[in-house]
């Protein structure tokens, strides 16, 4: 221990360096954290760990015999085999649903199924489907023209259709969706590589004509 009145040079040096460090030309925040001693990984810690593991080790249960296991297996097997016959709840479910299966429908599969049934120009071998979940007009423009550039590089055939599914873009306004398609067409008209190749049309849940009333918004690119 230090004697009374003795000067701690280390403490003075620390305070001096701390004050100089705080003379920053910019406002600064200093956080000082007290250190903690490192954990003890020596023999004492190893012994404590072994003792804890030995205490937590499950003890064998000599009360359960192989006969008990066989009885339980027979009991559960019989329950599973006779559940439907014994429980009227399962019988009611079987009568209500029969052998029907419930399949999840995504926006892309909804659009594909609708196009398959309602678009006579659909060609399974040449038509393509893509989907974007964008909500914003700038991202929609980017997605559409990225698809156009990719398809144009593949030299699409005359009459080939590309269906761009946009389920979250203007889903409740067919008029706004048609205006967006019109702007896409206007941009295409000033692009030398596309202006004579592409026709843009739309399908939408709120179209007035039933022939174009698709469950989700779809921008249709027809190559000519």
Short mmCIF file of C-alpha atoms in Angstrom, two decimals:
data_model
loop_
_atom_site.label_atom_id
_atom_site.label_comp_id
_atom_site.label_asym_id
_atom_site.label_seq_id
_atom_site.Cartn_x
_atom_site.Cartn_y
_atom_site.Cartn_z
CA UNK A 1 0.00 0.00 0.00
CA UNK A 2 1.10 3.56 -0.60
CA UNK A 3 2.28 5.57 2.34
CA UNK A 4 0.35 8.68 3.28
CA UNK A 5 1.56 11.70 1.33
CA UNK A 6 3.42 9.65 -1.27
CA UNK A 7 2.96 10.85 -4.89
CA UNK A 8 1.79 8.23 -7.39
CA UNK A 9 3.70 9.09 -10.56
CA UNK A 10 1.80 6.52 -12.63
CA UNK A 11 -1.54 8.04 -11.64
CA UNK A 12 -0.34 11.54 -12.48
CA UNK A 13 0.95 10.38 -15.86
CA UNK A 14 -2.35 8.67 -16.58
CA UNK A 15 -4.35 11.81 -15.74
CA UNK A 16 -2.02 13.92 -17.89
CA UNK A 17 -2.38 11.63 -20.90
CA UNK A 18 -6.15 11.45 -20.38
CA UNK A 19 -6.48 15.24 -20.35
CA UNK A 20 -4.31 15.54 -23.48
CA UNK A 21 -6.37 12.88 -25.24
CA UNK A 22 -9.53 14.86 -24.54
CA UNK A 23 -8.19 17.96 -26.25
CA UNK A 24 -9.65 16.95 -29.60
CA UNK A 25 -10.36 19.51 -32.30
CA UNK A 26 -13.80 17.89 -32.70
CA UNK A 27 -16.51 17.04 -30.16
CA UNK A 28 -15.82 13.49 -28.96
CA UNK A 29 -17.31 10.96 -26.56
CA UNK A 30 -14.97 8.84 -24.43
CA UNK A 31 -16.17 5.63 -22.80
CA UNK A 32 -13.96 4.10 -20.11
CA UNK A 33 -14.63 0.44 -19.27
CA UNK A 34 -13.26 -1.30 -16.23
CA UNK A 35 -11.65 -4.62 -17.08
CA UNK A 36 -12.59 -7.87 -15.35
CA UNK A 37 -10.19 -10.67 -14.49
CA UNK A 38 -10.08 -13.52 -17.02
CA UNK A 39 -12.01 -16.72 -16.22
CA UNK A 40 -10.18 -19.47 -14.38
CA UNK A 41 -9.46 -22.34 -16.76
CA UNK A 42 -7.17 -24.11 -14.36
CA UNK A 43 -7.56 -27.33 -12.41
CA UNK A 44 -10.26 -25.91 -10.14
CA UNK A 45 -12.50 -25.00 -13.07
CA UNK A 46 -11.99 -28.40 -14.72
CA UNK A 47 -12.89 -30.20 -11.49
CA UNK A 48 -16.05 -28.11 -11.10
CA UNK A 49 -17.09 -28.86 -14.69
CA UNK A 50 -16.61 -32.61 -14.22
CA UNK A 51 -18.60 -32.56 -10.99
CA UNK A 52 -21.48 -30.72 -12.68
CA UNK A 53 -21.50 -33.14 -15.63
CA UNK A 54 -21.55 -36.12 -13.26
CA UNK A 55 -24.47 -34.62 -11.36
CA UNK A 56 -26.47 -34.02 -14.57
CA UNK A 57 -25.83 -37.48 -16.04
CA UNK A 58 -29.13 -39.36 -16.20
CA UNK A 59 -29.33 -42.44 -14.07
CA UNK A 60 -30.53 -45.67 -15.67
CA UNK A 61 -34.10 -46.57 -14.89
CA UNK A 62 -34.26 -50.24 -14.03
CA UNK A 63 -38.04 -50.17 -13.54
CA UNK A 64 -38.81 -50.27 -17.32
CA UNK A 65 -38.54 -53.71 -18.89
CA UNK A 66 -38.64 -54.91 -22.48
CA UNK A 67 -42.15 -56.24 -21.88
CA UNK A 68 -43.32 -52.75 -20.96
CA UNK A 69 -41.85 -51.37 -24.19
CA UNK A 70 -43.61 -54.04 -26.26
CA UNK A 71 -46.92 -53.27 -24.57
CA UNK A 72 -46.57 -49.56 -25.32
CA UNK A 73 -45.68 -50.24 -28.97
CA UNK A 74 -48.72 -52.50 -29.34
CA UNK A 75 -50.96 -49.91 -27.65
CA UNK A 76 -49.86 -46.98 -29.87
CA UNK A 77 -49.92 -49.13 -33.01
CA UNK A 78 -53.49 -50.17 -32.34
CA UNK A 79 -54.51 -46.57 -31.62
CA UNK A 80 -53.09 -45.33 -34.91
CA UNK A 81 -54.69 -48.13 -36.88
CA UNK A 82 -58.17 -47.66 -35.41
CA UNK A 83 -58.22 -43.89 -34.90
CA UNK A 84 -60.35 -43.08 -37.94
CA UNK A 85 -62.87 -45.82 -37.25
CA UNK A 86 -63.26 -45.08 -33.55
CA UNK A 87 -63.33 -41.27 -33.63
CA UNK A 88 -66.30 -39.60 -35.39
CA UNK A 89 -64.24 -36.42 -35.80
CA UNK A 90 -61.90 -38.11 -38.27
CA UNK A 91 -64.85 -39.72 -40.04
CA UNK A 92 -66.44 -36.28 -40.50
CA UNK A 93 -63.22 -34.86 -41.95
CA UNK A 94 -62.95 -37.75 -44.37
CA UNK A 95 -66.53 -37.30 -45.56
CA UNK A 96 -66.12 -33.52 -45.96
CA UNK A 97 -62.83 -33.48 -47.86
CA UNK A 98 -62.55 -36.99 -49.25
CA UNK A 99 -59.23 -37.43 -51.00
CA UNK A 100 -58.83 -33.77 -51.93
CA UNK A 101 -55.46 -32.09 -51.45
CA UNK A 102 -54.91 -28.43 -50.60
CA UNK A 103 -52.16 -26.77 -52.67
CA UNK A 104 -50.72 -23.31 -52.01
CA UNK A 105 -51.31 -20.79 -54.79
CA UNK A 106 -48.66 -18.16 -55.41
CA UNK A 107 -49.21 -15.03 -57.55
CA UNK A 108 -47.02 -16.56 -60.24
CA UNK A 109 -49.02 -19.80 -60.40
CA UNK A 110 -52.29 -17.83 -60.39
CA UNK A 111 -51.09 -15.83 -63.39
CA UNK A 112 -49.81 -18.92 -65.21
CA UNK A 113 -53.06 -20.84 -64.72
CA UNK A 114 -55.16 -17.87 -65.84
CA UNK A 115 -53.04 -17.25 -68.94
CA UNK A 116 -53.16 -20.93 -69.83
CA UNK A 117 -56.98 -20.87 -69.78
CA UNK A 118 -57.68 -17.38 -71.16
CA UNK A 119 -54.91 -16.27 -73.52
CA UNK A 120 -55.24 -18.04 -76.88
CA UNK A 121 -51.85 -16.66 -78.02
CA UNK A 122 -50.01 -18.40 -75.19
CA UNK A 123 -47.35 -20.81 -76.42
CA UNK A 124 -46.00 -23.20 -73.82
CA UNK A 125 -42.74 -23.72 -75.69
CA UNK A 126 -41.78 -20.07 -76.28
CA UNK A 127 -43.63 -17.96 -73.68
CA UNK A 128 -41.84 -16.92 -70.48
CA UNK A 129 -42.95 -15.81 -67.02
CA UNK A 130 -41.07 -13.62 -64.54
CA UNK A 131 -42.21 -12.05 -61.26
CA UNK A 132 -41.25 -9.06 -59.14
CA UNK A 133 -42.69 -8.02 -55.75
CA UNK A 134 -41.81 -4.37 -56.14
CA UNK A 135 -44.21 -1.68 -54.89
CA UNK A 136 -42.43 1.32 -56.45
CA UNK A 137 -42.64 2.68 -59.97
CA UNK A 138 -38.88 3.23 -60.39
CA UNK A 139 -38.12 -0.36 -59.45
CA UNK A 140 -40.89 -1.57 -61.78
CA UNK A 141 -39.37 0.35 -64.71
CA UNK A 142 -35.96 -1.09 -63.92
CA UNK A 143 -37.29 -4.64 -63.70
CA UNK A 144 -39.24 -4.39 -66.96
CA UNK A 145 -36.37 -2.96 -69.00
CA UNK A 146 -33.87 -5.41 -67.52
CA UNK A 147 -36.15 -8.19 -68.77
CA UNK A 148 -36.48 -6.53 -72.17
CA UNK A 149 -32.70 -6.25 -72.52
CA UNK A 150 -32.17 -9.88 -71.52
CA UNK A 151 -34.87 -11.18 -73.87
CA UNK A 152 -33.73 -9.01 -76.76
CA UNK A 153 -30.20 -10.44 -76.42
CA UNK A 154 -31.69 -13.92 -76.89
CA UNK A 155 -33.23 -12.94 -80.25
CA UNK A 156 -36.88 -13.80 -79.48
CA UNK A 157 -39.10 -15.24 -82.20
CA UNK A 158 -41.96 -13.43 -83.87
CA UNK A 159 -45.13 -13.72 -81.76
CA UNK A 160 -43.27 -14.81 -78.63
CA UNK A 161 -44.84 -13.51 -75.42
CA UNK A 162 -43.21 -12.58 -72.13
CA UNK A 163 -45.46 -12.25 -69.08
CA UNK A 164 -44.08 -9.99 -66.34
CA UNK A 165 -46.09 -10.63 -63.16
CA UNK A 166 -46.22 -7.67 -60.74
CA UNK A 167 -48.60 -8.76 -57.95
CA UNK A 168 -47.83 -5.87 -55.56
CA UNK A 169 -47.55 -3.06 -58.11
CA UNK A 170 -50.82 -1.08 -58.50
CA UNK A 171 -52.99 -4.14 -57.70
CA UNK A 172 -56.16 -2.07 -57.15
CA UNK A 173 -55.97 0.36 -60.08
CA UNK A 174 -56.23 -0.93 -63.62
CA UNK A 175 -56.15 2.62 -65.00
CA UNK A 176 -52.84 3.44 -63.32
CA UNK A 177 -51.40 0.10 -64.44
CA UNK A 178 -52.42 0.85 -68.04
CA UNK A 179 -50.77 4.28 -67.79
CA UNK A 180 -47.59 2.64 -66.58
CA UNK A 181 -47.71 0.29 -69.58
CA UNK A 182 -48.25 3.32 -71.82
CA UNK A 183 -45.15 5.01 -70.46
CA UNK A 184 -43.16 1.82 -71.04
CA UNK A 185 -44.36 1.87 -74.66
CA UNK A 186 -43.37 5.53 -75.04
CA UNK A 187 -39.85 4.78 -73.83
CA UNK A 188 -39.58 1.79 -76.16
CA UNK A 189 -40.53 3.96 -79.16
CA UNK A 190 -37.36 6.02 -78.77
CA UNK A 191 -35.09 3.01 -78.38
CA UNK A 192 -33.68 2.00 -81.80
CA UNK A 193 -33.07 -1.58 -80.75
CA UNK A 194 -36.66 -2.16 -79.55
CA UNK A 195 -39.06 0.30 -81.18
CA UNK A 196 -39.95 -1.99 -84.07
CA UNK A 197 -39.92 -5.23 -82.08
CA UNK A 198 -42.22 -4.92 -79.08
CA UNK A 199 -45.92 -4.43 -78.30
CA UNK A 200 -46.96 -3.86 -74.66
CA UNK A 201 -50.34 -4.88 -73.19
CA UNK A 202 -51.74 -5.64 -69.74
CA UNK A 203 -53.87 -8.01 -67.70
CA UNK A 204 -55.33 -6.75 -64.42
CA UNK A 205 -57.87 -7.86 -61.76
CA UNK A 206 -59.95 -4.67 -62.27
CA UNK A 207 -60.03 -4.48 -66.06
CA UNK A 208 -63.47 -3.75 -67.47
CA UNK A 209 -63.15 -6.49 -70.09
CA UNK A 210 -63.45 -9.97 -68.67
CA UNK A 211 -61.00 -11.30 -71.27
CA UNK A 212 -58.15 -9.32 -69.66
CA UNK A 213 -59.24 -9.66 -66.02
CA UNK A 214 -56.37 -11.65 -64.55
CA UNK A 215 -56.18 -12.34 -60.77
CA UNK A 216 -52.88 -10.42 -60.55
CA UNK A 217 -51.39 -7.52 -62.57
CA UNK A 218 -49.39 -8.77 -65.56
CA UNK A 219 -47.45 -6.74 -68.11
CA UNK A 220 -47.39 -8.60 -71.43
CA UNK A 221 -44.54 -8.13 -73.90
CA UNK A 222 -45.31 -9.42 -77.39
CA UNK A 223 -42.42 -9.65 -79.85
CA UNK A 224 -43.22 -8.87 -83.48
#
